[in-house]
Coordinates of C-alpha atoms and ligand atoms in Angstrom, one line a residue:
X1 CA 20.8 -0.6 -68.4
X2 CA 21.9 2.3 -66.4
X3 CA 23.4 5.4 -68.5
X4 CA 25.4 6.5 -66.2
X5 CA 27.6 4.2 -65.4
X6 CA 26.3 2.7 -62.4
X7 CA 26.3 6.0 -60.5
X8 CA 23.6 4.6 -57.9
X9 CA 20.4 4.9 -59.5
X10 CA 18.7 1.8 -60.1
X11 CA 19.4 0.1 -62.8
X12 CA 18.1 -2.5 -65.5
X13 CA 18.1 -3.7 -69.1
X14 CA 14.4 -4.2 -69.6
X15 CA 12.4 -7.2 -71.0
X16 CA 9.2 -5.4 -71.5
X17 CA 9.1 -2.1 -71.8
X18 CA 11.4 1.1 -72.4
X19 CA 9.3 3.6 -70.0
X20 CA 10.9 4.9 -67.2
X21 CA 12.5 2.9 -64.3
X22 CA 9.4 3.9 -61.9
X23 CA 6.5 3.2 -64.4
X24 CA 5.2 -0.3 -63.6
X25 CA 6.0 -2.9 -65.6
X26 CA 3.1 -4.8 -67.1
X27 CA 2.6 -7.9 -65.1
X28 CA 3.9 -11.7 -65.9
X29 CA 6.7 -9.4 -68.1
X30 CA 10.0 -10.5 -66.6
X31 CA 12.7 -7.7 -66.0
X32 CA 16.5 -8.0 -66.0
X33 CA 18.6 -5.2 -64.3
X34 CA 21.6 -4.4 -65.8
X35 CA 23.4 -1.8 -63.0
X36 CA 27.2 -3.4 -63.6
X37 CA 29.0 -1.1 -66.8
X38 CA 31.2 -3.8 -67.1
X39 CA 28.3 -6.4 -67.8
X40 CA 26.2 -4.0 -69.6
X41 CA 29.4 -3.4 -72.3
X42 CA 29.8 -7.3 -72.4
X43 CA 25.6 -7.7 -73.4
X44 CA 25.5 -4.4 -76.1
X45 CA 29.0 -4.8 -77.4
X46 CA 29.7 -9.2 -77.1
X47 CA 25.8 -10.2 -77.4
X48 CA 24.9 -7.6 -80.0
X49 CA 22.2 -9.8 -81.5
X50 CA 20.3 -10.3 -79.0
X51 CA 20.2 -7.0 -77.8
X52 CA 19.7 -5.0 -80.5
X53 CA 15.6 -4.3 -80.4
X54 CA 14.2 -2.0 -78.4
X55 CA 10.8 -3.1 -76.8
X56 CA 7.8 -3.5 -79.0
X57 CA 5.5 -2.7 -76.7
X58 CA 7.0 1.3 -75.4
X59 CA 3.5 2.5 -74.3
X60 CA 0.8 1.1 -72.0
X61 CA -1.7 2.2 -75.3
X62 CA -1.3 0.9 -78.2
X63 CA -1.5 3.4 -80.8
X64 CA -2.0 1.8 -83.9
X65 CA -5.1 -0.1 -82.6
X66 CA -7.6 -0.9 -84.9
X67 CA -5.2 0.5 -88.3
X68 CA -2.4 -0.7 -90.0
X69 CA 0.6 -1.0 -87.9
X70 CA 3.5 1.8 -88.3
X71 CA 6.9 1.4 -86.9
X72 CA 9.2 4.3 -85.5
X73 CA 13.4 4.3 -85.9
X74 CA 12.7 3.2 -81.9
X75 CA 10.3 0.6 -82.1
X76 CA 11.3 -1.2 -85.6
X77 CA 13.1 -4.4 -85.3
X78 CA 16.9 -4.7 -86.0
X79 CA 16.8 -5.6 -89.8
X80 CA 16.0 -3.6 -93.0
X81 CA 13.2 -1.5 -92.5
X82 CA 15.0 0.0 -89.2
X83 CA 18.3 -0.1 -91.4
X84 CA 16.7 1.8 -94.0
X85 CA 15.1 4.3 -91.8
X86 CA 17.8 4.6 -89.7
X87 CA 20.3 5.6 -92.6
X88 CA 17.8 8.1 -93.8
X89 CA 17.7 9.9 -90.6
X90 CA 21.8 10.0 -90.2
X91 CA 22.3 10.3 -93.9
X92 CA 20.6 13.2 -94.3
X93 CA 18.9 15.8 -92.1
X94 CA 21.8 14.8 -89.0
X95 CA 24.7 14.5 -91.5
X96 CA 27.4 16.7 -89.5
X97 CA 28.0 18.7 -92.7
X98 CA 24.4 19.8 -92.4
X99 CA 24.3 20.6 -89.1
X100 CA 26.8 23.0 -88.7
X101 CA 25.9 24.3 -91.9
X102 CA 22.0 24.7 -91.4
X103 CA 20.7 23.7 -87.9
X104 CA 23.9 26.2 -85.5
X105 CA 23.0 28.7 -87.4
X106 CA 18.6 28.3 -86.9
X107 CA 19.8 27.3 -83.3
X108 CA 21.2 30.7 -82.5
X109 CA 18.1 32.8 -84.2
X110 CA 16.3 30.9 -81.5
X111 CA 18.3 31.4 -78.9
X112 CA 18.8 35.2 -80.0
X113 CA 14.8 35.3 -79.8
X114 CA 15.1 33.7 -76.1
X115 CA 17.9 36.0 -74.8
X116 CA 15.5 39.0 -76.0
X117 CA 12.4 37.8 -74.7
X118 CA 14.0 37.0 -71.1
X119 CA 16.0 40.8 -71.5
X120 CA 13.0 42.5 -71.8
X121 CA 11.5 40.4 -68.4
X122 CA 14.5 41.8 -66.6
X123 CA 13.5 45.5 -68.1
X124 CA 9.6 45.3 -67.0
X125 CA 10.8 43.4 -63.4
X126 CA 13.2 46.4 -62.8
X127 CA 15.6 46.3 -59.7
X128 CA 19.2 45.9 -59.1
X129 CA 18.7 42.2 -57.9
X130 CA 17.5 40.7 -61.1
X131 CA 14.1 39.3 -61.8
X132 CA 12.9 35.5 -61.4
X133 CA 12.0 33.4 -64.3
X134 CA 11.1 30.3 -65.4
X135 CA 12.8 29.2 -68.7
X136 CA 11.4 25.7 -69.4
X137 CA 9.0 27.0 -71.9
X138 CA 11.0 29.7 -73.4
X139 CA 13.7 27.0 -74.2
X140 CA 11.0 24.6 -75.1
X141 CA 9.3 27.1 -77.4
X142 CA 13.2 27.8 -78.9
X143 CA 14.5 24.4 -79.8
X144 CA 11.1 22.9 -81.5
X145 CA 11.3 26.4 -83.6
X146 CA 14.4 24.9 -84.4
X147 CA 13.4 21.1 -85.0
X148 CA 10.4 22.0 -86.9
X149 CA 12.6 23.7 -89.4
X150 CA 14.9 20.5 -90.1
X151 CA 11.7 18.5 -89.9
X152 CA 9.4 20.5 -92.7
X153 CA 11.6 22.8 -94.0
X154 CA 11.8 26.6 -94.7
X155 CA 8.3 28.8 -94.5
X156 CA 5.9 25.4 -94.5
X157 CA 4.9 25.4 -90.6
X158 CA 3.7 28.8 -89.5
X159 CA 4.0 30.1 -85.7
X160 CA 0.2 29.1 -85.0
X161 CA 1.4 25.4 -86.4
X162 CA 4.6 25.2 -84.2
X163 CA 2.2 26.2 -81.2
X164 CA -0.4 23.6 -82.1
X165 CA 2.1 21.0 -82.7
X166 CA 3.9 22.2 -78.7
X167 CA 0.6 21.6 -77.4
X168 CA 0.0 17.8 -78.5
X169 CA 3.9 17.1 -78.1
X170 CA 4.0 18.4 -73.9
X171 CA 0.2 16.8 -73.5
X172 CA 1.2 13.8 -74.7
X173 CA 5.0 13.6 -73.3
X174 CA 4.0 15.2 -69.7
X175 CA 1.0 12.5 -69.5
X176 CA 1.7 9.7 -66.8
X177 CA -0.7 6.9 -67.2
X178 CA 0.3 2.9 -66.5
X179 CA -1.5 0.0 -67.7
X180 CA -3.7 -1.5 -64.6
X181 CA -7.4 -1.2 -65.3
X182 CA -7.6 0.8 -61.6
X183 CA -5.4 3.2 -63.6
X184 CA -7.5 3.7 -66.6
X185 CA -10.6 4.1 -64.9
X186 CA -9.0 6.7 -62.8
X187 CA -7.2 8.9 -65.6
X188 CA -10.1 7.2 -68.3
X189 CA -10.2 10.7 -69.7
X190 CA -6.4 10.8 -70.1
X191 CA -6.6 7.7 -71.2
X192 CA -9.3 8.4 -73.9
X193 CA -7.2 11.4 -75.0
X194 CA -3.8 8.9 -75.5
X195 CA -5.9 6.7 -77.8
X196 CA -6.8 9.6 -80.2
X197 CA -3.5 10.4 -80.3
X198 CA -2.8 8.7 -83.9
X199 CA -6.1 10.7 -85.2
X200 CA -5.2 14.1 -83.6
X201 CA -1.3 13.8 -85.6
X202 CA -3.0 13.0 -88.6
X203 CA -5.2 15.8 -88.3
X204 CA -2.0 18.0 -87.1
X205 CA 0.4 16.7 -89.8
X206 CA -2.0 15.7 -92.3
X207 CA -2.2 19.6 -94.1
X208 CA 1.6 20.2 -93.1
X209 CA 2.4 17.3 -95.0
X210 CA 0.3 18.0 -98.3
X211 CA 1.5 21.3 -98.1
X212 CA 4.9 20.0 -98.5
X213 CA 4.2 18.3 -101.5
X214 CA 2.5 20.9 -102.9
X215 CA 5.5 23.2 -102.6
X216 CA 7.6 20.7 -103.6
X217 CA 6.0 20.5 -107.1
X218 CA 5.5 23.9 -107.4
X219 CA 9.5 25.3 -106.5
X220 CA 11.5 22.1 -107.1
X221 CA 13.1 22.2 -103.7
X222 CA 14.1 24.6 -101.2
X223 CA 16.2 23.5 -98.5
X224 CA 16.3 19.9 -98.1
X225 CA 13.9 18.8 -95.1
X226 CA 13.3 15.1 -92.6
X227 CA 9.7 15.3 -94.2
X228 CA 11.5 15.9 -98.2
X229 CA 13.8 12.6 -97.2
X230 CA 10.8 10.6 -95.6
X231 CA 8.3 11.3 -99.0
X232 CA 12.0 10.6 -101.0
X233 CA 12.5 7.2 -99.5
X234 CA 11.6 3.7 -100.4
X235 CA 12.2 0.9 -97.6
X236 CA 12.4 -2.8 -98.1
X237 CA 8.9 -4.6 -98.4
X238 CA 9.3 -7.1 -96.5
X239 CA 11.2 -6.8 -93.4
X240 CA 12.8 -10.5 -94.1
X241 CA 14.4 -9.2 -97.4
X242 CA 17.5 -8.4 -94.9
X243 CA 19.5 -11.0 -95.5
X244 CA 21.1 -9.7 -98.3
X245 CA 20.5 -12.1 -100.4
X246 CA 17.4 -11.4 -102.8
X247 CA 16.8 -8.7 -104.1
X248 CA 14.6 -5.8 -102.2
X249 CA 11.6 -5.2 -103.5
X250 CA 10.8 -1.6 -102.5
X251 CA 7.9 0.6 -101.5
X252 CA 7.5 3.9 -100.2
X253 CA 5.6 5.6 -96.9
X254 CA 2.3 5.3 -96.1
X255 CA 1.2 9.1 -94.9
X256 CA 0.5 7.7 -91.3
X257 CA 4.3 6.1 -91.3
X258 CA 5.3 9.4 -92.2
X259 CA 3.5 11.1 -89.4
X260 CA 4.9 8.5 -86.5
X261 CA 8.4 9.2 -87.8
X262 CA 7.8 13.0 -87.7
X263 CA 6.5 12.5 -84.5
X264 CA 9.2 10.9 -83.2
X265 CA 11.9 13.0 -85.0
X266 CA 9.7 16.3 -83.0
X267 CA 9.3 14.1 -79.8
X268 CA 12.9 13.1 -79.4
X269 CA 14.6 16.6 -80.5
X270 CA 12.5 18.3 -78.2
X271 CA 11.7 16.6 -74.8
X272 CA 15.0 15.4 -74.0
X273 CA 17.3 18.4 -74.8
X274 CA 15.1 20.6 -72.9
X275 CA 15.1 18.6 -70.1
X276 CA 18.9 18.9 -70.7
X277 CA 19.2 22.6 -70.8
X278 CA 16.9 23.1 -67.8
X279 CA 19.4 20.1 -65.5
X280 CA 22.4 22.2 -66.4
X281 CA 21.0 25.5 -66.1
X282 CA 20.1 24.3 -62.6
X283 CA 23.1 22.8 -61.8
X284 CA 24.8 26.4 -62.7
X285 CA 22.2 27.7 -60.6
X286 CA 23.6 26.2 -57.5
X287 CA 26.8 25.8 -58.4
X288 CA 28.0 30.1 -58.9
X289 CA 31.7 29.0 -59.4
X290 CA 31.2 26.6 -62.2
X291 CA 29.4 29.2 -63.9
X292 CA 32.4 31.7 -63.2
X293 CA 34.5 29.7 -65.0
X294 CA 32.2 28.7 -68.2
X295 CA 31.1 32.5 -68.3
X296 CA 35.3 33.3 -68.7
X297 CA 35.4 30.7 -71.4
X298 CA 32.5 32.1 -73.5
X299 CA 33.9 35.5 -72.4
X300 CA 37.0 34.6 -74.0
X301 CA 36.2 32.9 -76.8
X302 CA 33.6 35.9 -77.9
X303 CA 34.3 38.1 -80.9
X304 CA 34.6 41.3 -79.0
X305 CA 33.2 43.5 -82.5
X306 CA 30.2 41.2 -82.6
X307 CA 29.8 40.3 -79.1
X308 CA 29.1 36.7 -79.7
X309 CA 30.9 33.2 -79.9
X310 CA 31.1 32.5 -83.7
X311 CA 29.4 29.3 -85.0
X312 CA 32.6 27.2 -85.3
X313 CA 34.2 28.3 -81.5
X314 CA 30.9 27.2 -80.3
X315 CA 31.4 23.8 -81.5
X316 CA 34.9 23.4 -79.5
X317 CA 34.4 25.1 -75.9
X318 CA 36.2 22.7 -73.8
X319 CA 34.6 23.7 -70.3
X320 CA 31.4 24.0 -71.8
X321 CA 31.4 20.7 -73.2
X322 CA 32.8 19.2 -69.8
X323 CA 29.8 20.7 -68.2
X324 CA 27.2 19.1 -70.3
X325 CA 28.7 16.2 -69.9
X326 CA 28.6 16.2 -66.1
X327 CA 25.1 17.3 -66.5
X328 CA 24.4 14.2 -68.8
X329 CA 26.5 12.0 -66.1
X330 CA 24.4 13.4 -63.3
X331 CA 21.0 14.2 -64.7
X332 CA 20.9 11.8 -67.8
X333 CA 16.9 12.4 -69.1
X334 CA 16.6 8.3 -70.2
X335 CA 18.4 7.5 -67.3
X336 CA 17.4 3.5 -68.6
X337 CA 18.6 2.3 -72.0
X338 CA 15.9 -0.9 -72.4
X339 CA 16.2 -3.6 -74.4
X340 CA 13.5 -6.4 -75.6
X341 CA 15.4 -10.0 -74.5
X342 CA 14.8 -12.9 -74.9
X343 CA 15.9 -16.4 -73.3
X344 CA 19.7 -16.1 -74.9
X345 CA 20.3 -12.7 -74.3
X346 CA 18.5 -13.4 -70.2
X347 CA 21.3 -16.0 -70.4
X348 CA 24.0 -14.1 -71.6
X349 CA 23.2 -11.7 -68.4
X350 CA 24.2 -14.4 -66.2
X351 CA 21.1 -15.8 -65.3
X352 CA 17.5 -17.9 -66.6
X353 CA 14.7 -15.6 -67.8
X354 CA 13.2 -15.1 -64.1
X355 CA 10.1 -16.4 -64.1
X356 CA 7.9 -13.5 -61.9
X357 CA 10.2 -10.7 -61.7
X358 CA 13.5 -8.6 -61.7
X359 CA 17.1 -9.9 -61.8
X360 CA 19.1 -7.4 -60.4
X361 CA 22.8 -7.4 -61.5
X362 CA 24.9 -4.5 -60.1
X363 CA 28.2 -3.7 -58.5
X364 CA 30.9 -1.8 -60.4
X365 CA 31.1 1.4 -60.9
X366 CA 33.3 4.3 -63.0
X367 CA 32.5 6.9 -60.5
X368 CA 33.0 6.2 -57.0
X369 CA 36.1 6.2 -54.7
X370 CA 38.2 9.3 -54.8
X371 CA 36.6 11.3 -57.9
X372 CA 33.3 12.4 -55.7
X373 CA 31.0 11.4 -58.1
X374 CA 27.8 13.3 -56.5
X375 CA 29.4 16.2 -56.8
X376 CA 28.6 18.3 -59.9
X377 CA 32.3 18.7 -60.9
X378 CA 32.8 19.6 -64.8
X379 CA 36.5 19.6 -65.0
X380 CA 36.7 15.3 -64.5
X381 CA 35.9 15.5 -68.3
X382 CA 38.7 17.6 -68.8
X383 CA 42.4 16.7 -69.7
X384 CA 44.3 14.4 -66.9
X385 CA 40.6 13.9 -65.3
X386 CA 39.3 10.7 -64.8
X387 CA 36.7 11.3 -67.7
X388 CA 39.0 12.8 -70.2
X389 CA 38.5 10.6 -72.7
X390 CA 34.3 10.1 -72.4
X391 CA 32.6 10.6 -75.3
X392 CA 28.8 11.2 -75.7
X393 CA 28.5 8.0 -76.6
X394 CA 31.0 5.5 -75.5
X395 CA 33.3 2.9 -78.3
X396 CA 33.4 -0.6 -77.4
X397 CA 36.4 -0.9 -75.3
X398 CA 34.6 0.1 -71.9
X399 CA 31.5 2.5 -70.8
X400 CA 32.2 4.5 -68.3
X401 CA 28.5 6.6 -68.5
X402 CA 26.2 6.1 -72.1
X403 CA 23.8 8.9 -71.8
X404 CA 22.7 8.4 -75.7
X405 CA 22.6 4.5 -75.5
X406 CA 25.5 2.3 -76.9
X407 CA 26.1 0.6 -80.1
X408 CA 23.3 -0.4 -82.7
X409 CA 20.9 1.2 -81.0
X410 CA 22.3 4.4 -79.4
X411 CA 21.0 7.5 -80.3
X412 CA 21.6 9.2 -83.4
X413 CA 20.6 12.2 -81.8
X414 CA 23.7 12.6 -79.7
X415 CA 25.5 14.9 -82.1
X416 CA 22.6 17.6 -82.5
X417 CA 22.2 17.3 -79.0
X418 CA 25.3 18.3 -77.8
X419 CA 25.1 21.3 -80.4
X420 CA 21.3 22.6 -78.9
X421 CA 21.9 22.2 -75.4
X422 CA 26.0 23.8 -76.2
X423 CA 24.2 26.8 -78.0
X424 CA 21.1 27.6 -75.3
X425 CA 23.1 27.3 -72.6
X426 CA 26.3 29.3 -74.2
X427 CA 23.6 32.0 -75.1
X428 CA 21.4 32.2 -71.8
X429 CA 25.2 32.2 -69.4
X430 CA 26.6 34.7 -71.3
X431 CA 24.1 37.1 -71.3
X432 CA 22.7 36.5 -67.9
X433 CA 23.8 35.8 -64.4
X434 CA 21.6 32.9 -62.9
X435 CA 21.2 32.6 -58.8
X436 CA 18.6 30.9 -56.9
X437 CA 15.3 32.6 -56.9
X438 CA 15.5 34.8 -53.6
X439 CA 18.5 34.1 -50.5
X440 CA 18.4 30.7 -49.4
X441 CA 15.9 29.3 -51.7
X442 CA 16.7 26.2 -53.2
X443 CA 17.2 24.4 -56.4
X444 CA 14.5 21.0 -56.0
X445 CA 17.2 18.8 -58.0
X446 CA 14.9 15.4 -57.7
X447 CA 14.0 14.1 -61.0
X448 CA 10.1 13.1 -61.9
X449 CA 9.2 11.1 -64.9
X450 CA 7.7 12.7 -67.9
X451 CA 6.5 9.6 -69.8
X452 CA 10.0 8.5 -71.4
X453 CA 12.6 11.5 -70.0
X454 CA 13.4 12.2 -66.7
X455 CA 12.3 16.1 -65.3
X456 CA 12.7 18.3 -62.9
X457 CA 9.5 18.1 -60.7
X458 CA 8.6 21.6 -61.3
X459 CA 9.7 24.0 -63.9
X460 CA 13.5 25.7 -62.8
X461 CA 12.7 28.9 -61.5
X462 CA 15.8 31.2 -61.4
X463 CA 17.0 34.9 -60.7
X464 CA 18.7 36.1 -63.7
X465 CA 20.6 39.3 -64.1
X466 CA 21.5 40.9 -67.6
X467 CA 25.6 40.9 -67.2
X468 CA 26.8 44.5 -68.0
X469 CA 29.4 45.0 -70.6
X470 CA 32.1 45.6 -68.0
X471 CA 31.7 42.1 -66.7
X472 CA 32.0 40.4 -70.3
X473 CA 35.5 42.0 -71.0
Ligands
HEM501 C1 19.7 15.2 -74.7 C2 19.1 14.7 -75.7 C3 18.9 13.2 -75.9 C4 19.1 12.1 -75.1 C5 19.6 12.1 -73.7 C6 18.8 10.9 -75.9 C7 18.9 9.6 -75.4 C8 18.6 8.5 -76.2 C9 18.7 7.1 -75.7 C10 19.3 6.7 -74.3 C11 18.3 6.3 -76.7 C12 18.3 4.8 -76.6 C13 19.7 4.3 -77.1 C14 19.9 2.8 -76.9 O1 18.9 2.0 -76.8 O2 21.1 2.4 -77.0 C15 17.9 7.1 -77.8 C16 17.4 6.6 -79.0 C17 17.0 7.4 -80.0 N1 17.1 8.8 -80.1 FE1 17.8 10.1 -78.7 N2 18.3 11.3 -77.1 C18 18.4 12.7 -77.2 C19 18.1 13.4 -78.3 C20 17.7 13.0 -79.6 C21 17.6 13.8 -80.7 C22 17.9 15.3 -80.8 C23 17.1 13.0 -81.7 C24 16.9 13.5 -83.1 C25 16.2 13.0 -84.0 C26 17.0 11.6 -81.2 C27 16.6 10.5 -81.8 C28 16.6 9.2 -81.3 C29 16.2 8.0 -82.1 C30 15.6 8.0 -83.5 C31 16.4 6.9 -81.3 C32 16.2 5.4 -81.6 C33 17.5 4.8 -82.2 C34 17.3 3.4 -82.7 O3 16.5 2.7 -82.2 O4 18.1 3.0 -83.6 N3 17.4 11.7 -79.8 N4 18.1 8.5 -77.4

């Protein structure tokens, strides 16, 4: 289904598989289409239980071949095990009270280390007219400093680790390879790579992972961490225990179940919000008087003695929330939320299961008429606009745009999100000006698929100027 509201890209709910819209689908896999909002609310919100998996089958390689099989928060079934891990993740390293209290403030010693490594490209560049850069690894680099902290905790993954780990994640995201045998033989040494995926995390995670123990033993703690939680938790045995009725028998983790979650936990924190930052940075990019009037509102909400916007004013920035949420509406990186269905939820759609292809069902939309919904226009999200009262991720009543997903299933990233992409972009506008890289060069604003998240074809390359002091007062 389309997550942004039916905006006019295409749109489906997806029998098979949850890659991107363009990937092929494998064949004799039927596809619904969902573009409609109003049809996609009735499915999530009135036909819950039958569209409450995600697809089982997410990749064209199966990594688990030839081991035991391990399930993600993504890929498990709606029932206990999901349930339990699920919980886990929200209880504990996403609880709100934790994130403001530990991930704002490792988010802004990253994006303090960003700001200084981009100042001292403007010193070496020189001139008046700023210098051009290219941020997507510098933010990359800044929120999976971040991530791995909540993931392993305080001192356990040194920089050569976080590097290491950066290079698997952006090989393995930023590979494009589809199922047909042609394909295979054509990319077989891409392909070959993919398959050694699950041995090259184990051999990645595999020390990070003792060492955690070990220093778990050793100091009784330290800050809390997703890897403490995972090695903490015990999740159902069998999966069919979730009926409520007997009683759970309990095991823990398996160390390769532990690595797929880490992986996903890295994966999902990372590939997504930087594809985030880098969509609204553009959009500021080509858009100078938007970025006028966020710059005022970081300007004014700054503590003039420190020079910064404290932890909790960052949190409640009206305009800058309003323009990631345009960004999210416009640029949404899982433009497709996909969901596994079978014959009753193909029927609650509106139509049979097709038996050889797609069902498209689209029509109504939130954003057309009056409101110039291809425009990049932040302050519909603001009060007496039409978007006022979005919310990352919509309540049953009606979706108007579902960036995060909807319902059981939407993301329980969407909080953490909104907090990394808030504090890099706060950081990067208000210490820099950003234009397009030299007169009339443009902004490519087509998006490419990166295995799951929708990119910008080619890194953002900007001109940024350091802002003096007299243009921040
Ligand atoms: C801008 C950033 C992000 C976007 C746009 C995004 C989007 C999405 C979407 C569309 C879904 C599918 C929802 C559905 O099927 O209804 C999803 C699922 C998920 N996301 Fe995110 N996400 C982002 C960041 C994160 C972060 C930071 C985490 C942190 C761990 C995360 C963890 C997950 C997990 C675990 C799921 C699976 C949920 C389940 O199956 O129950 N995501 N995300």
């Amino acid at each position: 289904m389309a997550t942004d509201g039916g905006l006019g890209h295409a749109a489906e709910c997806r029998g098979t598989s949850n890659r991107p819209a363009s990937t092929p689908t494998p064949p004799g896999l039927p596809t619904v289409e969902v573009g409609d909002p109003d049809v996609a609310r009735r499915l999530i919100v009135g036909h819950a239980d039958s569209f409450s998996n995600h697809s089982s089958a997410p990749l064209a390689v199966d990594l688990d071949a030839g081991h035991p099989r391990t399930e993600s928060i993504t890929s498990a079934p709606y029932g206990s095990l999901w349930r339990a891990l699920r919980s886990n993740l929200t209880a504990n390293v996403l609880h709100p009270s934790r994130l403001g209290r530990l991930v704002v403030p490792a988010q802004r010693g990253a994006a303090e280390a960003l700001v200084t490594d981009l100042r001292f490209a403007t010193r070496r560049g020189a001139g008046a007219g700023g210098v051009v850069v290219a941020v997507r690894d510098g933010v990359y680099a800044a929120v999976l400093a971040t991530v791995a902290r909540l993931c392993f905790g305080d001192g356990v993954v040194g920089e050569r680790d976080v590097r290491a780990m950066r290079r698997t994640l952006r090989e393995f995201f930023h590979s494009d390879i589809d199922a047909g045998l042609l394909a295979r033989l054509l990319h077989w040494r891409q392909w070959r790579y993919l398959v050694s995926t699950r041995r090259r995390l184990a051999e990645l995670f595999g020390p990070v992972l003792a060492a955690r123990r070990r220093s778990r033993r050793s100091s009784g703690g330290g800050i809390s961490s997703y890897v403490d939680s995972l090695l903490d938790l015990r999740v159902p045995n069998n999966d069919a225990d979730a009926d409520g009725e007997s009683p759970v028998s309990r095991r823990a983790l398996r160390d390769d179940e532990v690595v797929r979650l880490v992986w996903e936990f890295l994966g999902s924190s990372t590939e997504a919000v930087v594809a985030c930052v880098e969509w609204t940075l553009a959009r500021l990019v080509t858009e100078p008087e938007v970025q006028k009037k966020l710059h005022r509102e970081l300007t004014a909400a700054s503590d003039q003695r420190k020079g910064q916007v404290s932890d909790e004013r960052l949190q409640d920035l009206p305009y800058l929330r309003a323009v990631i949420l345009e960004s999210l509406r416009l640029h949404p990186p899982l433009p497709m939320i996909v969901r596994e269905v079978g014959p009753e939820g193909a029927a609650a759609a509106g139509a049979p299961p097709p038996p050889d292809g797609t069902l498209k069902r689209s029509g109504g939309t939130r954003w057309r008429g009056r409101t110039r919904p291809d425009e990049f226009r932040p302050e519909r999200f603001l009060p007496g606009g039409e978007g006022e009262d979005v919310s990352p991720v919509p309540g049953p009543k009606e979706i108007k745009m579902m960036p995060f997903g909807a319902r059981r299933r939407h993301c329980p990233g969407a909080g953490l999100s909104m907090l990394h992409v808030g504090c890099f972009v706060a950081a990067l506008v208000r210490e820099f000006e950003w234009a397009p890289p030299a007169d009339g060069g443009d902004v490519d604003l087509t998006a490419t698929n990166a295995l799951f998240v929708k990119v910008m074809p080619s890194p953002l390359r900007a001109r940024i100027t350091p802002r003096t002091s007299q243009s921040q007062s």
